[in-house]
Amino acid sequence: AQSVTQLGSHVSVSEGALVLLRCNYSSSVPPYLFWYVQYPNQGLQLLLKYTTGATLVKGINGFEAEFKKSETSFHLTKPSAHMSDAAEYFCAVSEGQTGANNLFFGTGTRLTVIP
Amino acid sequence: NAGVTQTPKFQVLKTGQSMTLQCAQDMNHEYMSWYRQDPGMGLRLIHYSVGAGITDQGEVPNGYNVSRSTTEDFPLRLLSAAPSQTSVYFCASSYMGSYGYTFGSGTRLTVV
């Protein structure tokens, strides 16, 4: 069975500082991994995904994440935070390589950007 | 380019009432899912479908029913609403797993 742990339910950074949101997963098969962003009172928007191939993946809005199999991690980073990055971020895992497409989500990390 | 459309956006029910949350997608996606979002718990899968006529249970299916008569529509039915079903409900669809899911804007349901 899959599961996702997001360390830190709230993260605050200064504008222009590095953003690091942590995600560790558990999966019995090679996982597909996703990061979603949710702005207030909106649905979830896909930021980036890892399925196969290159372990460093780039997404929208300057975010990127690196799949580290040995650490079972998929941390999300952005070199320089912008005020518009303030939102809730969710990491998710699926066993897509087996044909099972259901997503299992972490509990989310709320990012605050301090001007 | 509507994507995933959910209706209604807001709903207040009394305990014991029934209702249907509507979800429609226009992307010809085979996979559709319903999630509920509760504070501090992330999103939890209620029911899902891998194609018209095929549905299955997720993590938290009790108190909910679904059907999938067409590729486009995937309604979620609350049979007898309970306060524990107060939540934000999201419908999502996907072409295939490697593409990720597209989410609707959600239905905020309050059961009093």
PDB file of C-alpha atoms in Angstrom:
ATOM      1  CA  ALA A   1       0.000   0.000   0.000  1.00  0.00           C
ATOM      2  CA  GLN A   2       1.086   3.527  -0.660  1.00  0.00           C
ATOM      3  CA  SER A   3       1.339   6.412   1.758  1.00  0.00           C
ATOM      4  CA  VAL A   4       2.762   9.911   1.796  1.00  0.00           C
ATOM      5  CA  THR A   5       4.250  11.907   4.663  1.00  0.00           C
ATOM      6  CA  GLN A   6       4.677  15.649   4.354  1.00  0.00           C
ATOM      7  CA  LEU A   7       6.934  17.040   7.059  1.00  0.00           C
ATOM      8  CA  GLY A   8       5.672  20.354   8.347  1.00  0.00           C
ATOM      9  CA  SER A   9       2.050  21.347   8.043  1.00  0.00           C
ATOM     10  CA  HIS A  10       3.086  25.012   7.901  1.00  0.00           C
ATOM     11  CA  VAL A  11       6.212  26.513   6.350  1.00  0.00           C
ATOM     12  CA  SER A  12       7.071  30.225   6.310  1.00  0.00           C
ATOM     13  CA  VAL A  13       9.745  31.776   4.121  1.00  0.00           C
ATOM     14  CA  SER A  14      10.749  35.311   3.281  1.00  0.00           C
ATOM     15  CA  GLU A  15      10.153  36.621  -0.200  1.00  0.00           C
ATOM     16  CA  GLY A  16      13.207  35.755  -2.295  1.00  0.00           C
ATOM     17  CA  ALA A  17      14.284  32.893  -0.024  1.00  0.00           C
ATOM     18  CA  LEU A  18      14.560  29.222  -0.925  1.00  0.00           C
ATOM     19  CA  VAL A  19      11.374  27.173  -0.701  1.00  0.00           C
ATOM     20  CA  LEU A  20      11.771  23.556   0.450  1.00  0.00           C
ATOM     21  CA  LEU A  21       8.700  21.400   1.048  1.00  0.00           C
ATOM     22  CA  ARG A  22       9.407  17.842   2.144  1.00  0.00           C
ATOM     23  CA  CYS A  23       7.663  14.686   0.966  1.00  0.00           C
ATOM     24  CA  ASN A  24       8.461  11.074   1.764  1.00  0.00           C
ATOM     25  CA  TYR A  25       6.524   8.194   0.325  1.00  0.00           C
ATOM     26  CA  SER A  26       5.969   4.514   0.858  1.00  0.00           C
ATOM     27  CA  SER A  27       5.198   2.242  -2.069  1.00  0.00           C
ATOM     28  CA  SER A  28       5.640  -1.452  -2.718  1.00  0.00           C
ATOM     29  CA  VAL A  29       6.253  -0.836  -6.438  1.00  0.00           C
ATOM     30  CA  PRO A  30       8.026   1.928  -8.357  1.00  0.00           C
ATOM     31  CA  PRO A  31       5.852   4.962  -7.761  1.00  0.00           C
ATOM     32  CA  TYR A  32       4.471   7.789  -9.787  1.00  0.00           C
ATOM     33  CA  LEU A  33       4.848  10.984  -7.734  1.00  0.00           C
ATOM     34  CA  PHE A  34       3.038  14.281  -8.000  1.00  0.00           C
ATOM     35  CA  TRP A  35       2.972  17.721  -6.436  1.00  0.00           C
ATOM     36  CA  TYR A  36      -0.255  19.729  -6.519  1.00  0.00           C
ATOM     37  CA  VAL A  37      -0.915  23.313  -5.411  1.00  0.00           C
ATOM     38  CA  GLN A  38      -4.201  24.600  -4.023  1.00  0.00           C
ATOM     39  CA  TYR A  39      -4.976  28.300  -3.812  1.00  0.00           C
ATOM     40  CA  PRO A  40      -7.720  29.433  -1.421  1.00  0.00           C
ATOM     41  CA  ASN A  41     -11.195  28.233  -2.379  1.00  0.00           C
ATOM     42  CA  GLN A  42      -9.942  26.568  -5.532  1.00  0.00           C
ATOM     43  CA  GLY A  43      -9.295  23.058  -6.773  1.00  0.00           C
ATOM     44  CA  LEU A  44      -5.901  21.410  -7.065  1.00  0.00           C
ATOM     45  CA  GLN A  45      -3.525  22.255  -9.877  1.00  0.00           C
ATOM     46  CA  LEU A  46      -0.736  19.944 -10.994  1.00  0.00           C
ATOM     47  CA  LEU A  47       2.695  21.483 -10.386  1.00  0.00           C
ATOM     48  CA  LEU A  48       4.880  18.643 -11.582  1.00  0.00           C
ATOM     49  CA  LYS A  49       5.164  14.875 -11.749  1.00  0.00           C
ATOM     50  CA  TYR A  50       7.668  12.055 -11.833  1.00  0.00           C
ATOM     51  CA  THR A  51       6.778   8.868 -13.673  1.00  0.00           C
ATOM     52  CA  THR A  52       9.923   7.401 -15.201  1.00  0.00           C
ATOM     53  CA  GLY A  53      13.215   8.686 -16.586  1.00  0.00           C
ATOM     54  CA  ALA A  54      15.005  11.777 -15.322  1.00  0.00           C
ATOM     55  CA  THR A  55      14.778  12.029 -11.556  1.00  0.00           C
ATOM     56  CA  LEU A  56      14.921  15.836 -11.474  1.00  0.00           C
ATOM     57  CA  VAL A  57      11.658  17.189 -12.789  1.00  0.00           C
ATOM     58  CA  LYS A  58      10.718  20.780 -13.479  1.00  0.00           C
ATOM     59  CA  GLY A  59       7.226  22.127 -13.175  1.00  0.00           C
ATOM     60  CA  ILE A  60       5.276  25.306 -13.494  1.00  0.00           C
ATOM     61  CA  ASN A  61       6.004  28.560 -11.679  1.00  0.00           C
ATOM     62  CA  GLY A  62       9.714  27.747 -11.246  1.00  0.00           C
ATOM     63  CA  PHE A  63       9.227  24.717  -8.996  1.00  0.00           C
ATOM     64  CA  GLU A  64      11.199  21.521  -9.285  1.00  0.00           C
ATOM     65  CA  ALA A  65      11.464  18.222  -7.411  1.00  0.00           C
ATOM     66  CA  GLU A  66      13.931  15.379  -7.285  1.00  0.00           C
ATOM     67  CA  PHE A  67      12.982  11.717  -6.956  1.00  0.00           C
ATOM     68  CA  LYS A  68      15.435   9.977  -4.628  1.00  0.00           C
ATOM     69  CA  LYS A  69      14.669   6.290  -4.501  1.00  0.00           C
ATOM     70  CA  SER A  70      17.233   5.531  -1.788  1.00  0.00           C
ATOM     71  CA  GLU A  71      15.634   8.128   0.493  1.00  0.00           C
ATOM     72  CA  THR A  72      12.040   7.485  -0.676  1.00  0.00           C
ATOM     73  CA  SER A  73      11.726  11.238  -1.060  1.00  0.00           C
ATOM     74  CA  PHE A  74      10.317  13.724  -3.538  1.00  0.00           C
ATOM     75  CA  HIS A  75      10.988  17.145  -2.044  1.00  0.00           C
ATOM     76  CA  LEU A  76       9.712  20.284  -3.774  1.00  0.00           C
ATOM     77  CA  THR A  77      11.982  23.290  -4.165  1.00  0.00           C
ATOM     78  CA  LYS A  78      12.000  26.770  -5.635  1.00  0.00           C
ATOM     79  CA  PRO A  79      15.109  28.969  -5.514  1.00  0.00           C
ATOM     80  CA  SER A  80      13.337  32.233  -4.788  1.00  0.00           C
ATOM     81  CA  ALA A  81       9.899  32.544  -3.195  1.00  0.00           C
ATOM     82  CA  HIS A  82       7.348  34.962  -4.573  1.00  0.00           C
ATOM     83  CA  MET A  83       4.304  36.309  -2.778  1.00  0.00           C
ATOM     84  CA  SER A  84       2.095  34.500  -5.288  1.00  0.00           C
ATOM     85  CA  ASP A  85       3.515  31.144  -4.098  1.00  0.00           C
ATOM     86  CA  ALA A  86       1.498  31.368  -0.883  1.00  0.00           C
ATOM     87  CA  ALA A  87      -0.825  28.365  -1.046  1.00  0.00           C
ATOM     88  CA  GLU A  88      -1.253  24.804   0.187  1.00  0.00           C
ATOM     89  CA  TYR A  89       0.874  22.123  -1.424  1.00  0.00           C
ATOM     90  CA  PHE A  90       0.075  18.436  -1.609  1.00  0.00           C
ATOM     91  CA  CYS A  91       2.349  15.548  -2.451  1.00  0.00           C
ATOM     92  CA  ALA A  92       0.699  12.438  -3.911  1.00  0.00           C
ATOM     93  CA  VAL A  93       1.734   8.935  -4.945  1.00  0.00           C
ATOM     94  CA  SER A  94       0.236   6.276  -7.183  1.00  0.00           C
ATOM     95  CA  GLU A  95       1.249   2.832  -8.316  1.00  0.00           C
ATOM     96  CA  GLY A  96       0.837   3.949 -11.915  1.00  0.00           C
ATOM     97  CA  GLN A  97       3.375   1.535 -13.325  1.00  0.00           C
ATOM     98  CA  THR A  98       1.110  -1.332 -12.283  1.00  0.00           C
ATOM     99  CA  GLY A  99      -1.890   0.259 -13.978  1.00  0.00           C
ATOM    100  CA  ALA A 100      -3.370   1.403 -10.666  1.00  0.00           C
ATOM    101  CA  ASN A 101      -4.013   5.099 -11.082  1.00  0.00           C
ATOM    102  CA  ASN A 102      -5.523   6.170  -7.782  1.00  0.00           C
ATOM    103  CA  LEU A 103      -3.707   8.965  -6.020  1.00  0.00           C
ATOM    104  CA  PHE A 104      -2.885   8.876  -2.312  1.00  0.00           C
ATOM    105  CA  PHE A 105      -2.243  12.299  -0.827  1.00  0.00           C
ATOM    106  CA  GLY A 106      -0.220  13.656   2.025  1.00  0.00           C
ATOM    107  CA  THR A 107      -1.875  15.943   4.546  1.00  0.00           C
ATOM    108  CA  GLY A 108      -0.553  19.075   2.880  1.00  0.00           C
ATOM    109  CA  THR A 109       1.864  21.898   3.700  1.00  0.00           C
ATOM    110  CA  ARG A 110       0.651  25.474   3.888  1.00  0.00           C
ATOM    111  CA  LEU A 111       3.294  27.871   2.574  1.00  0.00           C
ATOM    112  CA  THR A 112       3.351  31.445   3.840  1.00  0.00           C
ATOM    113  CA  VAL A 113       5.576  34.001   2.117  1.00  0.00           C
ATOM    114  CA  ILE A 114       6.650  36.938   4.269  1.00  0.00           C
ATOM    115  CA  PRO A 115       7.263  40.219   2.462  1.00  0.00           C
TER     116      PRO A 115
ATOM    117  CA  ASN B   1     -12.299  24.136 -22.557  1.00  0.00           C
ATOM    118  CA  ALA B   2     -14.383  23.474 -19.427  1.00  0.00           C
ATOM    119  CA  GLY B   3     -12.252  20.659 -17.943  1.00  0.00           C
ATOM    120  CA  VAL B   4     -13.946  19.189 -14.857  1.00  0.00           C
ATOM    121  CA  THR B   5     -17.180  20.883 -13.808  1.00  0.00           C
ATOM    122  CA  GLN B   6     -18.737  20.345 -10.386  1.00  0.00           C
ATOM    123  CA  THR B   7     -22.145  21.496  -9.236  1.00  0.00           C
ATOM    124  CA  PRO B   8     -23.274  22.880  -6.893  1.00  0.00           C
ATOM    125  CA  LYS B   9     -20.412  24.912  -5.426  1.00  0.00           C
ATOM    126  CA  PHE B  10     -22.067  25.193  -2.021  1.00  0.00           C
ATOM    127  CA  GLN B  11     -24.778  23.149  -0.333  1.00  0.00           C
ATOM    128  CA  VAL B  12     -26.333  22.963   3.126  1.00  0.00           C
ATOM    129  CA  LEU B  13     -28.233  19.798   4.026  1.00  0.00           C
ATOM    130  CA  LYS B  14     -30.144  18.678   7.060  1.00  0.00           C
ATOM    131  CA  THR B  15     -29.226  15.393   8.680  1.00  0.00           C
ATOM    132  CA  GLY B  16     -30.958  12.557   6.884  1.00  0.00           C
ATOM    133  CA  GLN B  17     -31.469  14.352   3.587  1.00  0.00           C
ATOM    134  CA  SER B  18     -30.118  12.924   0.362  1.00  0.00           C
ATOM    135  CA  MET B  19     -28.509  14.703  -2.543  1.00  0.00           C
ATOM    136  CA  THR B  20     -26.357  14.211  -5.613  1.00  0.00           C
ATOM    137  CA  LEU B  21     -23.129  16.045  -6.333  1.00  0.00           C
ATOM    138  CA  GLN B  22     -22.635  16.395 -10.047  1.00  0.00           C
ATOM    139  CA  CYS B  23     -19.354  16.005 -11.906  1.00  0.00           C
ATOM    140  CA  ALA B  24     -18.795  16.252 -15.644  1.00  0.00           C
ATOM    141  CA  GLN B  25     -15.649  16.303 -17.756  1.00  0.00           C
ATOM    142  CA  ASP B  26     -15.244  17.082 -21.432  1.00  0.00           C
ATOM    143  CA  MET B  27     -11.763  15.661 -21.989  1.00  0.00           C
ATOM    144  CA  ASN B  28     -12.803  12.088 -22.787  1.00  0.00           C
ATOM    145  CA  HIS B  29     -10.935  10.838 -19.722  1.00  0.00           C
ATOM    146  CA  GLU B  30     -11.493   7.230 -18.709  1.00  0.00           C
ATOM    147  CA  TYR B  31     -10.486   7.611 -15.068  1.00  0.00           C
ATOM    148  CA  MET B  32     -12.636   9.615 -12.660  1.00  0.00           C
ATOM    149  CA  SER B  33     -12.510   9.906  -8.889  1.00  0.00           C
ATOM    150  CA  TRP B  34     -14.213  11.561  -5.944  1.00  0.00           C
ATOM    151  CA  TYR B  35     -12.221  12.872  -2.994  1.00  0.00           C
ATOM    152  CA  ARG B  36     -13.153  14.591   0.213  1.00  0.00           C
ATOM    153  CA  GLN B  37     -10.885  17.160   1.816  1.00  0.00           C
ATOM    154  CA  ASP B  38     -10.920  17.710   5.553  1.00  0.00           C
ATOM    155  CA  PRO B  39      -8.606  19.985   7.561  1.00  0.00           C
ATOM    156  CA  GLY B  40      -5.343  18.282   8.456  1.00  0.00           C
ATOM    157  CA  MET B  41      -6.248  15.097   6.579  1.00  0.00           C
ATOM    158  CA  GLY B  42      -5.411  15.895   2.993  1.00  0.00           C
ATOM    159  CA  LEU B  43      -7.612  14.361   0.310  1.00  0.00           C
ATOM    160  CA  ARG B  44      -9.119  10.931   0.767  1.00  0.00           C
ATOM    161  CA  LEU B  45     -10.490   8.800  -2.037  1.00  0.00           C
ATOM    162  CA  ILE B  46     -14.209   8.001  -1.788  1.00  0.00           C
ATOM    163  CA  HIS B  47     -15.004   6.158  -5.021  1.00  0.00           C
ATOM    164  CA  TYR B  48     -13.420   5.870  -8.418  1.00  0.00           C
ATOM    165  CA  SER B  49     -14.158   4.658 -11.929  1.00  0.00           C
ATOM    166  CA  VAL B  50     -11.886   3.308 -14.656  1.00  0.00           C
ATOM    167  CA  GLY B  51     -14.485   3.643 -17.383  1.00  0.00           C
ATOM    168  CA  ALA B  52     -18.186   3.767 -18.132  1.00  0.00           C
ATOM    169  CA  GLY B  53     -20.024   1.073 -16.209  1.00  0.00           C
ATOM    170  CA  ILE B  54     -17.096   0.346 -13.867  1.00  0.00           C
ATOM    171  CA  THR B  55     -16.834   1.764 -10.348  1.00  0.00           C
ATOM    172  CA  ASP B  56     -15.054   0.759  -7.172  1.00  0.00           C
ATOM    173  CA  GLN B  57     -14.590   1.872  -3.581  1.00  0.00           C
ATOM    174  CA  GLY B  58     -11.779   3.993  -2.263  1.00  0.00           C
ATOM    175  CA  GLU B  59     -10.605   4.628   1.294  1.00  0.00           C
ATOM    176  CA  VAL B  60     -13.796   6.176   2.708  1.00  0.00           C
ATOM    177  CA  PRO B  61     -16.821   4.881   0.728  1.00  0.00           C
ATOM    178  CA  ASN B  62     -19.388   4.485   3.519  1.00  0.00           C
ATOM    179  CA  GLY B  63     -22.473   6.662   3.052  1.00  0.00           C
ATOM    180  CA  TYR B  64     -21.794   7.385  -0.601  1.00  0.00           C
ATOM    181  CA  ASN B  65     -22.852   5.801  -3.882  1.00  0.00           C
ATOM    182  CA  VAL B  66     -21.637   6.392  -7.422  1.00  0.00           C
ATOM    183  CA  SER B  67     -22.508   5.322 -10.928  1.00  0.00           C
ATOM    184  CA  ARG B  68     -20.866   5.880 -14.307  1.00  0.00           C
ATOM    185  CA  SER B  69     -23.324   5.507 -17.160  1.00  0.00           C
ATOM    186  CA  THR B  70     -21.327   7.710 -19.552  1.00  0.00           C
ATOM    187  CA  THR B  71     -17.668   8.620 -19.942  1.00  0.00           C
ATOM    188  CA  GLU B  72     -18.447  12.260 -19.188  1.00  0.00           C
ATOM    189  CA  ASP B  73     -20.454  12.073 -15.949  1.00  0.00           C
ATOM    190  CA  PHE B  74     -19.654  10.674 -12.515  1.00  0.00           C
ATOM    191  CA  PRO B  75     -22.239  11.741  -9.901  1.00  0.00           C
ATOM    192  CA  LEU B  76     -21.755  11.171  -6.175  1.00  0.00           C
ATOM    193  CA  ARG B  77     -24.850  10.408  -4.106  1.00  0.00           C
ATOM    194  CA  LEU B  78     -25.215  10.938  -0.391  1.00  0.00           C
ATOM    195  CA  LEU B  79     -27.957   8.582   0.712  1.00  0.00           C
ATOM    196  CA  SER B  80     -28.691   9.963   4.179  1.00  0.00           C
ATOM    197  CA  ALA B  81     -26.501  12.906   5.072  1.00  0.00           C
ATOM    198  CA  ALA B  82     -24.695  12.972   8.418  1.00  0.00           C
ATOM    199  CA  PRO B  83     -22.720  15.802  10.064  1.00  0.00           C
ATOM    200  CA  SER B  84     -19.557  13.718   9.575  1.00  0.00           C
ATOM    201  CA  GLN B  85     -20.001  14.236   5.834  1.00  0.00           C
ATOM    202  CA  THR B  86     -19.453  17.969   6.167  1.00  0.00           C
ATOM    203  CA  SER B  87     -16.455  18.481   3.903  1.00  0.00           C
ATOM    204  CA  VAL B  88     -15.198  19.829   0.617  1.00  0.00           C
ATOM    205  CA  TYR B  89     -15.682  17.359  -2.206  1.00  0.00           C
ATOM    206  CA  PHE B  90     -13.506  17.237  -5.299  1.00  0.00           C
ATOM    207  CA  CYS B  91     -14.053  15.363  -8.510  1.00  0.00           C
ATOM    208  CA  ALA B  92     -11.040  14.578 -10.689  1.00  0.00           C
ATOM    209  CA  SER B  93     -10.390  12.918 -14.023  1.00  0.00           C
ATOM    210  CA  SER B  94      -7.376  11.497 -15.802  1.00  0.00           C
ATOM    211  CA  TYR B  95      -6.524  10.165 -19.245  1.00  0.00           C
ATOM    212  CA  MET B  96      -4.065   7.733 -17.716  1.00  0.00           C
ATOM    213  CA  GLY B  97      -2.027   7.568 -14.535  1.00  0.00           C
ATOM    214  CA  SER B  98       1.144   9.098 -15.895  1.00  0.00           C
ATOM    215  CA  TYR B  99      -0.685  12.292 -16.845  1.00  0.00           C
ATOM    216  CA  GLY B 100      -1.926  13.096 -13.364  1.00  0.00           C
ATOM    217  CA  TYR B 101      -5.461  14.136 -12.532  1.00  0.00           C
ATOM    218  CA  THR B 102      -7.385  17.287 -13.421  1.00  0.00           C
ATOM    219  CA  PHE B 103      -9.504  18.533 -10.524  1.00  0.00           C
ATOM    220  CA  GLY B 104     -12.779  20.378 -10.409  1.00  0.00           C
ATOM    221  CA  SER B 105     -13.208  23.473  -8.250  1.00  0.00           C
ATOM    222  CA  GLY B 106     -14.998  21.595  -5.484  1.00  0.00           C
ATOM    223  CA  THR B 107     -18.333  21.458  -3.655  1.00  0.00           C
ATOM    224  CA  ARG B 108     -18.440  22.739  -0.086  1.00  0.00           C
ATOM    225  CA  LEU B 109     -21.050  20.684   1.778  1.00  0.00           C
ATOM    226  CA  THR B 110     -22.339  21.418   5.254  1.00  0.00           C
ATOM    227  CA  VAL B 111     -24.637  18.971   7.035  1.00  0.00           C
ATOM    228  CA  VAL B 112     -26.512  20.392  10.020  1.00  0.00           C
TER     229      VAL B 112
END
